[in-house]
JSON list of C-alpha atoms in Angstrom, two decimals:
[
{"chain": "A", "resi": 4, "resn": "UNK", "atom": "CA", "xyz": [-41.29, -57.93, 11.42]},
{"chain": "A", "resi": 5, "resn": "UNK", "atom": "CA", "xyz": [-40.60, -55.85, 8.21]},
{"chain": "A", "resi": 6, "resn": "UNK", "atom": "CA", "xyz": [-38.93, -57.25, 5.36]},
{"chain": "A", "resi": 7, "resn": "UNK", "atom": "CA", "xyz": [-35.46, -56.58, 4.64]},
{"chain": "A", "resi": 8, "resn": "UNK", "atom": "CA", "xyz": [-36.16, -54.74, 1.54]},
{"chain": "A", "resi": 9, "resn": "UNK", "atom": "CA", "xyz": [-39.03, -52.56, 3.59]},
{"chain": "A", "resi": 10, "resn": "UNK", "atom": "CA", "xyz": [-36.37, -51.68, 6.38]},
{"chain": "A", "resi": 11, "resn": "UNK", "atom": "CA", "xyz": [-33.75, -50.74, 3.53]},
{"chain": "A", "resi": 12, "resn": "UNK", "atom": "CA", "xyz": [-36.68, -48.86, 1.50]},
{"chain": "A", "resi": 13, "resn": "UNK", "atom": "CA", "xyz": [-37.32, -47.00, 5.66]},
{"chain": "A", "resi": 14, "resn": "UNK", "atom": "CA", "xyz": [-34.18, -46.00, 5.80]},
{"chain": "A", "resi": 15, "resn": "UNK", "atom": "CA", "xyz": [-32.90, -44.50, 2.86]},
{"chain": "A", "resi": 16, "resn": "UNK", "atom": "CA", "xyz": [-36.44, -42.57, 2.80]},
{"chain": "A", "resi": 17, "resn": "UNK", "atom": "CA", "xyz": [-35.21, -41.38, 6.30]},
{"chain": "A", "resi": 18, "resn": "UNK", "atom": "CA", "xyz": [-31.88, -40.36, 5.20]},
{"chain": "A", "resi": 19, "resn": "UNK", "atom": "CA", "xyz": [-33.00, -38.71, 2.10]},
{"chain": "A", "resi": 20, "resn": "UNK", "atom": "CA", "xyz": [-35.77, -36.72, 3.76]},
{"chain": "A", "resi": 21, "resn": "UNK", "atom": "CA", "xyz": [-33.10, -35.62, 6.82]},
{"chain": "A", "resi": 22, "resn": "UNK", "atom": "CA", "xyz": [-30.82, -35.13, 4.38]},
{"chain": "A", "resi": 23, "resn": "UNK", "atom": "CA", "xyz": [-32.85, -32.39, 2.19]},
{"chain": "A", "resi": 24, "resn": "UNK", "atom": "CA", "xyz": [-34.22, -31.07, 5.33]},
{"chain": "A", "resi": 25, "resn": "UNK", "atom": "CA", "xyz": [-31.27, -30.28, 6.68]},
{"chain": "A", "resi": 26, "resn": "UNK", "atom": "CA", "xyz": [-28.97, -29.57, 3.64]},
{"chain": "A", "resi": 27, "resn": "UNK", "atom": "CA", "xyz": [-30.99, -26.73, 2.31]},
{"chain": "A", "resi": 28, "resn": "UNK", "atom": "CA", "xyz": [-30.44, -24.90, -1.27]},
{"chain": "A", "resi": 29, "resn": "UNK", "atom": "CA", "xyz": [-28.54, -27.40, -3.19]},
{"chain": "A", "resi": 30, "resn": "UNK", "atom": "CA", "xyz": [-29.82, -30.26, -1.44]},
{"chain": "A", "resi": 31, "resn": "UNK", "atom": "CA", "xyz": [-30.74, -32.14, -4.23]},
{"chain": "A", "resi": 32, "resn": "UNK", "atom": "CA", "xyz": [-27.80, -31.32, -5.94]},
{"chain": "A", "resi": 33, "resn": "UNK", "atom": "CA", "xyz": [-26.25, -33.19, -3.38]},
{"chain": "A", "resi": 34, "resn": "UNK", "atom": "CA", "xyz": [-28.54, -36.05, -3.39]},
{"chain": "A", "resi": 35, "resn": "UNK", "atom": "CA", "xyz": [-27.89, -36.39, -7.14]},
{"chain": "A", "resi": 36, "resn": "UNK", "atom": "CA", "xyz": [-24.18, -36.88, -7.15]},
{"chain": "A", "resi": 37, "resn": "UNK", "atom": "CA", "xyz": [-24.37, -39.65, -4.54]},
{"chain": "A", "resi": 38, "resn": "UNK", "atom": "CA", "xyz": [-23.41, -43.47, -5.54]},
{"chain": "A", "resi": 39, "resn": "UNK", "atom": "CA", "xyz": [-26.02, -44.83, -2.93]},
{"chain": "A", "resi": 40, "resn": "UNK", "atom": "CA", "xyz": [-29.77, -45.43, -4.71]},
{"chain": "A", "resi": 41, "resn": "UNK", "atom": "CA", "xyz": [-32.03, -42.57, -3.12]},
{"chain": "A", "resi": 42, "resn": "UNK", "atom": "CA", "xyz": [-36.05, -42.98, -3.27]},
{"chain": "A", "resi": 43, "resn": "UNK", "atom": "CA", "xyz": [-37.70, -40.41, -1.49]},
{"chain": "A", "resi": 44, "resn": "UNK", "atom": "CA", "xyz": [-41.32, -40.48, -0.46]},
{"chain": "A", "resi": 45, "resn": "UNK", "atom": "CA", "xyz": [-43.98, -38.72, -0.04]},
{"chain": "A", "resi": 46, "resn": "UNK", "atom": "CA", "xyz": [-46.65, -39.36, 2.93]},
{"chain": "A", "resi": 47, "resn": "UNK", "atom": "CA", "xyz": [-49.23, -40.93, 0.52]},
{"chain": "A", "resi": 48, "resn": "UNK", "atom": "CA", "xyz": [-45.85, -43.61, 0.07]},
{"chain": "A", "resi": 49, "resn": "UNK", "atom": "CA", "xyz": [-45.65, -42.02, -3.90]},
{"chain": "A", "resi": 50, "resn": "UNK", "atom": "CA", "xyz": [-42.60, -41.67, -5.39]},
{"chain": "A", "resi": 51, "resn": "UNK", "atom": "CA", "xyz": [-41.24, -37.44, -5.00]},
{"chain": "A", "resi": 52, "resn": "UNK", "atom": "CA", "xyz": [-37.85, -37.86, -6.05]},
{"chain": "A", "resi": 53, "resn": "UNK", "atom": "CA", "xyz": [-35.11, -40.17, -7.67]},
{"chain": "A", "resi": 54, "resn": "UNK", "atom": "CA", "xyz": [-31.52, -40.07, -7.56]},
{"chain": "A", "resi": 55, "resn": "UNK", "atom": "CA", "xyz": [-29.22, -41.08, -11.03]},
{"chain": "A", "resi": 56, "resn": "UNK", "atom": "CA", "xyz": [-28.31, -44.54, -9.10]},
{"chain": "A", "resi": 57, "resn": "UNK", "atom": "CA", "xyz": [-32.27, -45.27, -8.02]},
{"chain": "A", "resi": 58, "resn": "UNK", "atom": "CA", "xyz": [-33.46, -44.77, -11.42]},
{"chain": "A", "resi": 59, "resn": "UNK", "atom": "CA", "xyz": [-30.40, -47.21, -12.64]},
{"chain": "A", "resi": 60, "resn": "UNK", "atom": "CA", "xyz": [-31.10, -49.81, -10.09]},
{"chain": "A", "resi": 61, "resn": "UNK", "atom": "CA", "xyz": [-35.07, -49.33, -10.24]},
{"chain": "A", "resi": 62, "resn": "UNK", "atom": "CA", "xyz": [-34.69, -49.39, -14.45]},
{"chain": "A", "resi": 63, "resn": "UNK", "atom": "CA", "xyz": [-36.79, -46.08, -14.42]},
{"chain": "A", "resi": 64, "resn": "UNK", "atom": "CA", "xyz": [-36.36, -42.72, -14.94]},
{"chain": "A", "resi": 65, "resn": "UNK", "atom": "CA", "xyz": [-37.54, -40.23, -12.27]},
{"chain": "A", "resi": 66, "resn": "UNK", "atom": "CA", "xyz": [-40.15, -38.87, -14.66]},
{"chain": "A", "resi": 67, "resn": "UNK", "atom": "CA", "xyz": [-41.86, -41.72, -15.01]},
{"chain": "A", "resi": 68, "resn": "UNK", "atom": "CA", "xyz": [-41.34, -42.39, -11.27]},
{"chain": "A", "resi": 69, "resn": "UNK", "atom": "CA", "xyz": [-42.89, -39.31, -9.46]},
{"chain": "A", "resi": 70, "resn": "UNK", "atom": "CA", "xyz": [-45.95, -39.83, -8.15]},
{"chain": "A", "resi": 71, "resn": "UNK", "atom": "CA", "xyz": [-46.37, -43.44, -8.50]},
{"chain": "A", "resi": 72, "resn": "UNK", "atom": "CA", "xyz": [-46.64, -45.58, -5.83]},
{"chain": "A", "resi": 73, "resn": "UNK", "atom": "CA", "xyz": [-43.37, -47.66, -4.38]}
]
């Protein structure tokens, strides 16, 4: 059974990655303005892309994130 933090970590991946697939241009505009923390990763589980609330709950900017692991 995953952890709760591993489920939440699943799912906002998900929802970030259906998100920008589906959103299109200005899909990361979109995942920028919202409140909720957004991690998105790639399939080697390294960091691709922070929202402004991840990088303020997380205590990192997304430059420093990308392409470290989670």
């Amino acid at each position: 059974m995953a952890s709760l933090g591993e489920e939440a970590t699943r799912s906002t991946s998900s929802v970030a990655r259906f998100a920008r697939r589906s959103a299109g241009p200005g899909s990361d505009e979109v995942l920028q303005g919202l409140t909720t923390a957004v991690v998105v990763l790639g399939r080697d589980l390294r960091v691709v892309f922070l929202n402004p609330a991840a990088e303020t709950l997380l205590g990192t900017s997304q430059r420093q994130a990308i392409g470290k692991p989670l």
